[in-house]
Amino acid sequence: MPPTQPPSGQPRRALLICNAKARNGRFDLEEIRTVLRAGGIEPVEPPPGDCKALITAHAGSVDLVILGGGDGTMNAAAEALVETKLPLGILPLGTANDLARSLGIPIDPVAAARLITTAEARPADLGWVNGHYYFNVASIGFSAELAGELTAESKKAWGVLGYAVAAVRVLRRVRPFTVTIEHDGQTERVTTIQASVGNGRHYGGGMTVEAEAAVDDGKLDFYSLEVAHWWRLLALLPALRRGTQGRARDVRAFKTTEIRLSTRKRRPVNTDGELTTYTPAHFKVVPKVIRIFAPGPEARPSARDSLLPL
């Protein structure tokens, strides 16, 4: 449906929240404000505060929410957006901006603001694990250890390169572990270094969970890296970037709508780059529970086109 207009032709009111700690969180918003007002949107900018609390507090007085930040900022707002049913506009100000890339939203913040004024608010799915929503991918194992290694300072200083630097450090100590997988009436026990459950397409500053995954397909994309040695990850890197790793003999991959992962030792779960819960982990897809201003599916880039450069 087209953007909803408030009564009497008045401008739509947008709660504009920018994460100052994001990599580009100090971006000058003046041009953004000009673009929004020219497109019939009046920004409402509250004092800094908790993202979820701000959305809840202003829900009755705004028509949409615009978030400036990276994937962690979007993740922090997910629950409030579900509860208030307010549509989301994205200003990509983070390091990787995986959600924006999955949706074909321009990475340039001014172009993204212009899109918000003209695009439809399209339904999108969310992943859910142990009561926590996520947009992109949730993982246990290597990616979770990587999330624990990355700091806001390193991402701000090094950008996407910060992921690679941290990954080299984590690779030295990563060890395989056993995970029990329950899905679609099946139970499997495997040894892996990473198990990932994707809702969207991109994650981790340049990785792709599955080449044809989409945030609105009503499915979760699972893969498990069941490699014997850490150096095998280096050989898999091109496939992990393209989202074709499921074709490899030592990678287990399938689509589902609900899955449970359990481990002998409690392990952290990384959701959109944040450690939010622990195994045992119950995952499911929540279809079309949120609306995001984005291009139509036909305008989204292919998996290859939306890859970040190494």
XYZ file of C-alpha atoms in Angstrom:
310
model
C 0.000 0.000 0.000
C 1.237 3.608 -0.540
C 2.509 5.661 2.397
C -0.407 6.577 4.643
C -1.208 10.282 4.681
C -2.514 11.885 7.884
C -5.873 13.672 7.794
C -6.317 17.051 6.093
C -3.179 16.672 3.985
C -0.932 17.490 6.927
C 2.698 16.312 6.732
C 3.392 12.892 8.121
C 5.260 13.048 11.427
C 8.351 10.876 11.707
C 10.151 10.021 14.925
C 13.781 10.507 13.865
C 16.308 8.673 16.052
C 20.007 8.472 15.163
C 22.552 6.369 17.016
C 25.475 8.693 17.662
C 27.686 5.663 18.399
C 27.168 4.187 14.932
C 30.111 4.453 12.549
C 28.543 7.434 10.746
C 26.342 8.461 13.653
C 27.674 12.031 13.581
C 26.382 12.515 10.031
C 25.031 16.044 9.537
C 21.250 15.643 9.483
C 20.392 19.043 8.029
C 20.178 17.776 4.450
C 18.171 14.789 5.681
C 15.655 17.131 7.343
C 15.385 19.191 4.144
C 14.741 16.101 2.023
C 12.141 14.760 4.443
C 10.239 18.061 4.648
C 10.292 18.437 0.875
C 8.713 14.986 0.705
C 5.933 15.791 3.167
C 7.491 14.355 6.326
C 8.098 16.450 9.443
C 10.884 14.980 11.609
C 10.333 14.810 15.373
C 13.686 14.544 17.163
C 13.580 13.569 20.842
C 16.513 13.951 23.245
C 18.904 10.967 23.198
C 17.606 7.932 25.016
C 16.774 4.242 24.816
C 15.527 3.484 21.303
C 12.748 1.131 22.370
C 11.490 3.498 25.082
C 11.481 6.474 22.699
C 9.417 4.636 20.094
C 6.915 3.449 22.700
C 6.605 6.927 24.248
C 5.940 8.665 20.899
C 3.830 5.953 19.266
C 0.587 7.886 19.560
C 1.896 11.110 18.057
C 3.889 10.003 14.965
C 3.105 8.196 11.711
C 6.413 6.430 11.182
C 9.851 5.858 12.700
C 13.126 6.710 10.961
C 16.228 5.107 12.455
C 19.754 6.219 11.646
C 22.347 3.603 12.503
C 23.518 0.124 11.695
C 22.032 -3.317 12.130
C 22.414 -3.200 15.907
C 20.255 -0.064 16.009
C 17.538 -1.751 13.937
C 17.708 -4.837 16.148
C 17.270 -2.758 19.311
C 14.107 -1.181 17.890
C 12.485 -4.345 16.525
C 10.321 -5.196 19.521
C 8.946 -1.651 19.835
C 8.197 -1.523 16.103
C 6.251 -4.779 16.351
C 4.324 -3.575 19.392
C 3.447 -0.126 17.976
C 2.968 -1.279 14.359
C 4.741 1.871 13.150
C 6.451 1.549 9.742
C 10.237 1.873 9.626
C 12.440 4.105 7.496
C 16.161 3.300 7.476
C 19.078 5.741 7.279
C 22.154 3.489 6.861
C 24.735 4.975 9.218
C 26.395 1.783 10.461
C 29.433 -0.229 9.435
C 27.943 -2.972 7.255
C 24.257 -1.959 6.943
C 23.318 -5.534 6.062
C 19.559 -4.998 6.351
C 19.640 -1.977 4.040
C 21.653 -3.930 1.464
C 19.275 -6.899 1.675
C 16.348 -4.576 0.930
C 18.029 -2.538 -1.809
C 17.937 0.665 0.276
C 20.576 3.186 -0.862
C 23.619 3.232 1.393
C 23.906 6.997 0.934
C 21.824 8.437 3.827
C 20.421 11.343 1.775
C 19.282 9.013 -1.005
C 17.807 6.713 1.665
C 15.866 9.649 3.133
C 14.516 10.522 -0.302
C 13.390 6.916 -0.730
C 11.427 7.068 2.534
C 9.357 9.950 1.140
C 8.316 8.013 -1.982
C 8.505 4.278 -1.253
C 5.793 1.984 0.040
C 6.017 0.576 3.549
C 6.369 -3.094 2.599
C 5.715 -6.040 4.928
C 8.805 -7.910 6.125
C 9.477 -10.935 8.293
C 11.469 -11.066 11.488
C 13.427 -13.926 12.931
C 12.749 -14.775 16.582
C 14.956 -16.649 19.038
C 14.170 -17.175 22.722
C 11.991 -14.054 22.770
C 14.407 -11.822 20.825
C 13.594 -10.514 17.343
C 16.214 -10.175 14.623
C 16.289 -8.948 11.023
C 19.300 -10.636 9.446
C 20.955 -13.711 10.942
C 21.360 -15.406 14.313
C 24.360 -17.684 14.876
C 26.159 -19.785 17.425
C 29.837 -20.680 17.235
C 32.333 -18.705 15.172
C 30.088 -15.698 14.427
C 29.074 -15.376 18.070
C 32.717 -15.408 19.139
C 33.422 -12.816 16.451
C 30.614 -10.590 17.778
C 32.160 -10.809 21.228
C 35.559 -9.829 19.824
C 34.368 -6.788 17.836
C 34.092 -3.494 19.680
C 32.203 -0.378 18.684
C 35.556 1.414 18.575
C 37.108 -1.069 16.144
C 34.079 -0.981 13.831
C 34.094 2.816 13.873
C 37.836 2.987 13.222
C 38.208 0.175 10.684
C 34.765 -0.187 9.118
C 34.144 -3.512 7.376
C 37.888 -4.249 7.598
C 37.374 -4.499 11.365
C 35.357 -7.701 10.803
C 38.280 -9.260 8.926
C 40.851 -8.260 11.556
C 38.720 -9.697 14.365
C 37.978 -12.840 12.334
C 41.689 -13.648 12.014
C 42.071 -13.429 15.800
C 39.018 -15.610 16.439
C 40.079 -18.237 13.863
C 43.146 -19.049 15.936
C 41.045 -20.294 18.831
C 37.837 -21.575 17.216
C 37.080 -25.235 17.957
C 34.340 -27.546 16.637
C 31.415 -28.290 18.949
C 28.423 -30.618 18.884
C 24.934 -29.269 18.296
C 21.597 -31.068 18.196
C 19.304 -29.750 15.449
C 15.534 -30.276 15.619
C 13.397 -29.192 12.659
C 10.464 -30.410 10.585
C 10.111 -33.630 12.587
C 13.817 -34.504 12.302
C 16.586 -34.594 14.900
C 20.249 -34.457 13.840
C 23.411 -34.317 15.937
C 26.382 -32.770 14.150
C 29.830 -31.351 14.811
C 30.261 -27.808 13.525
C 32.121 -24.561 14.030
C 29.090 -22.396 13.230
C 25.335 -22.843 12.938
C 23.418 -19.915 11.445
C 19.690 -19.231 11.113
C 18.990 -16.454 8.623
C 15.892 -14.332 8.128
C 17.407 -11.865 5.655
C 20.132 -12.253 3.049
C 23.251 -10.466 4.344
C 25.114 -10.420 7.652
C 28.533 -9.975 9.216
C 29.864 -7.186 7.028
C 29.906 -9.000 3.693
C 28.608 -12.539 4.208
C 25.448 -13.941 2.589
C 23.343 -16.548 4.362
C 21.817 -17.829 1.101
C 21.941 -16.297 -2.362
C 18.169 -16.172 -2.869
C 17.118 -15.452 0.725
C 14.762 -12.520 1.317
C 13.348 -10.790 4.381
C 9.807 -11.357 3.148
C 9.829 -14.992 1.953
C 8.323 -16.478 5.137
C 11.329 -18.798 5.568
C 14.441 -19.210 7.683
C 17.657 -20.275 5.937
C 19.853 -22.566 8.047
C 23.427 -23.583 7.431
C 26.055 -25.400 9.490
C 29.795 -25.269 8.746
C 30.850 -28.852 9.486
C 34.503 -28.401 8.517
C 37.389 -30.443 9.873
C 39.943 -27.625 10.052
C 39.664 -23.866 10.458
C 41.627 -23.259 7.257
C 38.724 -24.784 5.310
C 36.866 -21.547 6.101
C 39.337 -19.670 3.918
C 38.465 -21.930 0.988
C 34.755 -21.422 1.698
C 35.033 -17.631 1.937
C 34.024 -16.896 -1.699
C 30.947 -19.133 -1.319
C 30.077 -17.563 2.053
C 30.156 -14.150 0.409
C 27.944 -15.267 -2.488
C 25.598 -17.371 -0.327
C 26.347 -20.610 -2.198
C 28.074 -22.430 0.686
C 25.136 -24.867 0.895
C 26.494 -26.640 -2.192
C 29.722 -27.649 -0.387
C 30.011 -31.219 0.913
C 30.905 -30.078 4.442
C 28.096 -27.522 4.766
C 24.571 -28.545 5.811
C 21.870 -26.162 4.525
C 18.078 -26.127 4.346
C 15.019 -23.883 4.588
C 12.516 -24.122 7.440
C 10.141 -22.030 9.530
C 11.116 -23.266 13.000
C 14.221 -24.881 14.467
C 15.742 -25.719 17.855
C 19.480 -25.853 18.542
C 20.904 -27.303 21.750
C 24.479 -27.779 22.923
C 26.049 -29.601 25.848
C 27.751 -26.421 27.020
C 25.685 -23.230 27.041
C 26.711 -21.068 24.078
C 25.905 -17.414 23.259
C 23.649 -16.552 20.318
C 24.584 -13.625 18.066
C 21.550 -11.775 16.652
C 22.384 -9.033 14.131
C 25.824 -8.597 15.689
C 24.691 -8.503 19.332
C 24.946 -11.338 21.880
C 21.376 -11.524 23.176
C 20.646 -15.065 24.417
C 22.087 -18.566 24.914
C 21.482 -22.136 23.855
C 19.226 -24.040 24.001
C 17.788 -21.772 21.319
C 14.319 -21.921 19.785
C 14.080 -20.106 16.432
C 11.068 -19.303 14.299
C 10.075 -16.916 11.543
C 7.394 -14.315 12.250
C 5.975 -13.505 8.796
C 5.144 -9.953 7.704
C 5.133 -8.606 11.254
C 6.821 -5.296 10.414
C 6.701 -2.731 7.585
C 9.776 -1.093 6.064
C 9.998 1.682 3.454
C 11.948 -0.053 0.685
C 12.008 -0.673 -3.071
C 9.867 -3.489 -4.429
C 11.390 -6.979 -4.752
C 11.966 -6.440 -8.470
C 14.241 -3.472 -7.705
C 16.426 -5.245 -5.157
C 19.991 -6.017 -6.217
C 21.068 -9.609 -6.815
C 23.233 -11.287 -4.185
C 26.316 -10.633 -6.335
C 25.474 -6.958 -6.929
C 24.995 -6.232 -3.225
C 28.267 -7.742 -2.011
C 30.585 -5.444 -0.118
C 34.114 -5.175 -1.525
C 36.799 -7.028 0.392
